[in-house]
Amino acid sequence: MKLQVNGDVLELPEPCNLDNLIQHLGLSGRRLAVEMNGEIIPRSEYAARQLSDGDQLEIVQAIGGG
Amino acid sequence: MKLQVNGDVLELPEPCNLDNLIQHLGLSGRRLAVEMNGEIIPRSEYAARQLSDGDQLEIVQAIGGG
Amino acid sequence: MKLQVNGDVLELPEPCNLDNLIQHLGLSGRRLAVEMNGEIIPRSEYAARQLSDGDQLEIVQAIGGG
Amino acid sequence: MKLQVNGDVLELPEPCNLDNLIQHLGLSGRRLAVEMNGEIIPRSEYAARQLSDGDQLEIVQAIGGG
Amino acid sequence: MSNNTNPLKIAGHDYQSRLLVGTGKYKDIEQTRAAIEASGAEIVTVAIRRTNIGQNPGEPNLLDVLPPSQYTILPNTAGCYTAEDALRTCRLARELLDGHSLVKLEVLGDPKTLYPDMQATFIAAEQLVKENFQVMVYCMDDPIACKRLEEMGCVAVMPLAAPIGSGLGIQNRYNILTIVENAKVPILVDAGVGTASDAAIAMELGCDGVLMNTAIAEAKDPVLMARAMKKAIEAGREAFLAGRMPRRRYASASSPLDGTIN
Amino acid sequence: MSNNTNPLKIAGHDYQSRLLVGTGKYKDIEQTRAAIEASGAEIVTVAIRRTNIGQNPGEPNLLDVLPPSQYTILPNTAGCYTAEDALRTCRLARELLDGHSLVKLEVLGDPKTLYPDMQATFIAAEQLVKENFQVMVYCMDDPIACKRLEEMGCVAVMPLAAPIGSGLGIQNRYNILTIVENAKVPILVDAGVGTASDAAIAMELGCDGVLMNTAIAEAKDPVLMARAMKKAIEAGREAFLAGRMPRRRYASASSPLDGTIN
Amino acid sequence: MSNNTNPLKIAGHDYQSRLLVGTGKYKDIEQTRAAIEASGAEIVTVAIRRTNIGQNPGEPNLLDVLPPSQYTILPNTAGCYTAEDALRTCRLARELLDGHSLVKLEVLGDPKTLYPDMQATFIAAEQLVKENFQVMVYCMDDPIACKRLEEMGCVAVMPLAAPIGSGLGIQNRYNILTIVENAKVPILVDAGVGTASDAAIAMELGCDGVLMNTAIAEAKDPVLMARAMKKAIEAGREAFLAGRMPRRRYASASSPLDGTIN
Amino acid sequence: MSNNTNPLKIAGHDYQSRLLVGTGKYKDIEQTRAAIEASGAEIVTVAIRRTNIGQNPGEPNLLDVLPPSQYTILPNTAGCYTAEDALRTCRLARELLDGHSLVKLEVLGDPKTLYPDMQATFIAAEQLVKENFQVMVYCMDDPIACKRLEEMGCVAVMPLAAPIGSGLGIQNRYNILTIVENAKVPILVDAGVGTASDAAIAMELGCDGVLMNTAIAEAKDPVLMARAMKKAIEAGREAFLAGRMPRRRYASASSPLDGTIN
């Protein structure tokens, strides 16, 4: 399936949940927040959230800013 | 009938049109504008506009201001 | 004899030295400086300095100032 | 004879007066003032002033300035 | 010499004078007339107020001494604290002035500062433009808001220099400069000018004009101050066009260095 | 309207213009002439320099375009760093100008700031007064020193606003104000003005006039800036005479509060 | 001595430090840490950005050196030009920080000035308050708008002193003073401070605190400047509480006049 | 972090504090003591005055609460209007302080401004140096005069910021900056500071210290203001050493531009 992650297209085999995606991206254990199709996904639900073709994801972190 | 003119109550015998009112107020010939029940009344229509009980009128002029 | 002390006239019996004057003025033991007829008198010389009629003395101290 | 004129050395045959010098310098008719050996020379005396070896002259004019 | 007689263009009309004046706070109507004449202003603001019922009809009327035939009358909405009151006042003004649609919009936010309520100002401006008024708008010296008002169709944008009647002069020159640089419509400094140099500074920043009232009316000699303001506006405009010298921290001699005696 | 046409009196002469200008830094002598004419100045400063031996005699002379018959020529001692050089320069100037004894004294202390050496200035001023010169003196904006120079017999005292040619405007308004309040002779701000509003501010502080050079000569359009300066000086003077409104921290409405519709 | 240790109260929490700092523009994360420690700040702003996919997982994370256990993390909406983007950023931030709902709202109007778009700011602020965010809001130094934002339920109002990163200092002191006088919630000057005295001035005007980033991060020695800012904020606060002497135009001797010798 | 603990060196002695304070105008001697202690000052000025003949001998003496063992006592010549009076006062002071030769010279020119008479100041300074006094000299903010005083052998030069006791803050920053750049001896701003930010500004200009009295003594809470001044001086010094960010007319984002969501 094709996902849009932080503006880029990413191709992944199904089935895949949000937790798998974060591992795949090498972001496990990092302090993140995820918006999926415009909705905030609580950290606790990552494993339960199956991804499907066309999903739009924003994965963000805190960085230096004023 | 009772009119409200510039915030004050004014009692007048019917029938009375806007032109009569302006004469009655001693304002004939002055450069004025009139709002009647929230609507601007063109000068040309003063004579044609009959007043009725409870009408709300604002009669204004230009004065010094910055 | 008549002395001028800090602008005021002061009458004293002779003989009288600077040390006597300071005692007389109730200033003993205070941190002072004395100018006599335009000349600074070292503290050590007070006892040796005889006063004579017409001497001009300035006796000063430190006070609050900016 | 050697003169110092406006800081430069100038060699001239004697006899020569101030008027001759000014002509020689092509300054005739110009609005000038002359200081000779530290003294201001009135215009009227130029012809009468003989120059001699070692004289120091300053010849000045008005120019733009603020 | 570069031509500095390019007129001020507002809503398609050309004005030779870049000084706009109010008509309030004068001792009497004759002083008003004399001061405004001395100012050389072509655009004068007036307030719209209820007629005093039963006032002496013989009393001179402001528009008799400032005939619309000779002056561009700019009715303002001074005293309005809501968009609705401002709209009603503008509509009455247009009728009063036989359809003349140039108005000065001000919707106030607070009687202490007389600063504009910008939210209400946006609402009123939008509606007035819809109703084909030509809107000159009093506003904060906020570059973003000023640009927005221009985009809405206001014919002139009039940021304040300081509170109305304060005489404090331009408080934030960077904002005025930025507003001017961004603008496609005339920018007039409105409110806060106190003396001639304040007006000159506004023009040197590139403003297209200045609107003032108190600085003239409350001077000890209003007519003389009006004349001073006329010259100050011209001086500031010409200085802007002439292009000022650069500022330098150190000195630069005005007289040549060589040829000094010694 | 109070009469603002009282002339500027210096050494017994009346001048209608309160703007004094220098003649340095212009592109050419024609631009000098045109700018000075536009400025309306009646007093113009010149420098005294060695003639360039062997220069083309046909070359136009400054005093041909600024005839002493028409202008009051004010020779300065620019470039002098000692009292002695300033004295020699003044004596040469008096001879050059057929006994005309009005001079602008400046004894400089340092080439970076071109600030005056006040000790040397006092010495030179005292001697020049003895020699019957009429001394207009460039000095620090030091109220004590300015009073001393007046007491010595200087005919005008000219404190600086900022370094010569810096265009920074008046740096210390309180000093200028105090100097003006104490003075019995004309106080002219000399040096540091950068644009029209700077000149207006000087006049609003009560100065009797302003002397400038770089602000006009180094403008992109010197002739237009000269005209701007003329108007700015008049505007500032008239504003001073008219008596400005008081400053207020808060607003004061220009339009009456009562009679608003609602 | 009056007690000046009254803490800064924001959204029910007490803070001993009145200096809030940003975490951008530093050379590296260690310099960030050291400067923030030197500043004594308890509230630090962070930006919310997309993770760099595939970045080195070992790379130190900002929140590792600024642990939320030790600092109050204030996520901002820097870079958002619409209310919608600002809302999404705040929601992501709240999730990122485990439900911590304190946010710094900024909706920008223009990349040149980075001034706020006040219309969009009002819309976003209203929605964020509805969603139970505790909103600290960056805004113009507009007293009317600041009051409106307080009334909407913002927990702190943060008018700008000058453009973000300009270092120009407070451009309009009267506005800041008026905003402070009207306020019931903390007023923090946000943006525009350039050096220590600018911060002291903000506090002397009665502000409850100052938020800065560039003034520290772009100093030649950020850690030393951070320490200077800490002291400047305390100095300004204490001077405000101590009650400054009145300004006088003339002198007032510090030493007694009588008893001088002569 | 660059070392900012380099002490202030005056006449061969090192001082950790760069704040010098006067002892006049306090409510009583206890408030004097408490404020000076809070200020952290190591150098305190005193006036020399005639003893009140017959005053209560028990009355506490200033030097009892400010023992020369603990403070460097700096006698001033406040109130002297002639070089001669200043010289006599310094000689008495040296005897009073057992040969301690550090003095603050001020020769006043006028009671309204309390500005120095620079001519008399030069005369007195020259003579005091001859008599082996270590002269700290109050003077105008005149770069030429300040350099001259340094060349004469004064151990510190103390230009005024504004009139003594005026609290107006630094009136001419360019002059102070130029004086600092030219100096080889410590430059201390003396007189005119009104609140903490004024002191910070003086230090940010590169001054080596600030001497004040009224700003502390006339604050509503002198002890708290003394503490504020201590911090302001340190903040200004550290900001100067840290090297402030450049001023920019336009904004510069503190948060990175890329990675924003959308």
Short mmCIF file of N, CA and C in Angstrom, two decimals, chain H residues 20-22 37 42 53 58 62 64 69 73 75 83-84 99 105 109 113 136 146 152 154 169 196 207 222 242 250:
data_model
loop_
_atom_site.label_atom_id
_atom_site.label_comp_id
_atom_site.label_asym_id
_atom_site.label_seq_id
_atom_site.Cartn_x
_atom_site.Cartn_y
_atom_site.Cartn_z
N LEU H 20 29.45 52.74 41.94
CA LEU H 20 29.92 53.66 42.98
C LEU H 20 28.71 54.45 43.44
N VAL H 21 28.58 54.69 44.73
CA VAL H 21 27.36 55.35 45.22
C VAL H 21 27.67 56.54 46.12
N GLY H 22 26.76 57.50 46.07
CA GLY H 22 26.83 58.63 46.97
C GLY H 22 26.10 58.32 48.26
N GLU H 37 24.96 48.92 51.58
CA GLU H 37 25.29 47.50 51.70
C GLU H 37 24.61 46.70 50.58
N GLU H 42 31.86 49.40 46.66
CA GLU H 42 33.08 49.43 47.47
C GLU H 42 33.62 50.85 47.58
N ILE H 53 29.06 73.42 64.97
CA ILE H 53 29.56 73.69 66.31
C ILE H 53 28.44 73.39 67.30
N GLY H 58 27.06 62.90 70.59
CA GLY H 58 26.71 61.49 70.51
C GLY H 58 26.21 61.08 69.13
N LEU H 62 28.91 59.56 59.91
CA LEU H 62 28.82 58.79 58.67
C LEU H 62 29.94 57.76 58.57
N ASP H 64 31.41 56.27 60.83
CA ASP H 64 31.28 55.15 61.75
C ASP H 64 30.52 54.00 61.09
N SER H 69 37.98 51.41 56.74
CA SER H 69 38.61 50.08 56.70
C SER H 69 37.87 49.17 55.72
N ILE H 73 36.59 55.54 50.73
CA ILE H 73 35.86 56.79 50.88
C ILE H 73 36.34 57.77 49.82
N PRO H 75 35.96 61.47 48.89
CA PRO H 75 35.45 62.81 49.19
C PRO H 75 35.25 63.60 47.90
N ALA H 83 37.86 76.92 41.38
CA ALA H 83 38.97 75.98 41.50
C ALA H 83 39.55 76.06 42.92
N GLU H 84 39.66 77.27 43.43
CA GLU H 84 40.29 77.48 44.73
C GLU H 84 39.51 76.75 45.83
N GLY H 99 45.54 61.19 54.92
CA GLY H 99 46.45 61.15 53.80
C GLY H 99 45.92 60.41 52.58
N LEU H 105 36.74 65.32 41.98
CA LEU H 105 36.74 66.76 41.70
C LEU H 105 35.49 67.15 40.93
N GLY H 109 29.41 75.04 37.51
CA GLY H 109 29.33 76.28 36.73
C GLY H 109 28.06 77.05 36.96
N THR H 113 21.82 73.87 36.56
CA THR H 113 22.15 72.60 35.89
C THR H 113 23.16 71.78 36.68
N MET H 136 39.63 61.76 40.43
CA MET H 136 38.51 61.28 39.62
C MET H 136 37.68 62.52 39.33
N CYS H 146 37.47 65.19 27.84
CA CYS H 146 37.74 63.97 28.61
C CYS H 146 39.15 63.46 28.32
N MET H 152 46.18 64.86 31.48
CA MET H 152 46.67 65.63 32.63
C MET H 152 47.06 64.73 33.79
N CYS H 154 44.54 62.53 35.40
CA CYS H 154 43.41 62.10 36.22
C CYS H 154 43.33 60.57 36.19
N GLY H 169 18.59 59.85 32.53
CA GLY H 169 19.31 58.82 31.77
C GLY H 169 20.28 59.45 30.78
N ALA H 196 17.18 51.39 36.77
CA ALA H 196 18.13 50.31 36.50
C ALA H 196 18.55 50.25 35.04
N CYS H 207 31.19 51.61 29.36
CA CYS H 207 31.71 52.34 30.52
C CYS H 207 32.27 51.33 31.53
N PRO H 222 14.57 52.64 48.70
CA PRO H 222 15.98 52.79 48.32
C PRO H 222 16.78 51.48 48.40
N ALA H 242 29.49 40.03 26.50
CA ALA H 242 28.93 38.91 25.73
C ALA H 242 28.81 39.27 24.25
N TYR H 250 14.28 44.00 9.92
CA TYR H 250 13.22 43.03 9.71
C TYR H 250 13.37 41.82 10.61
#
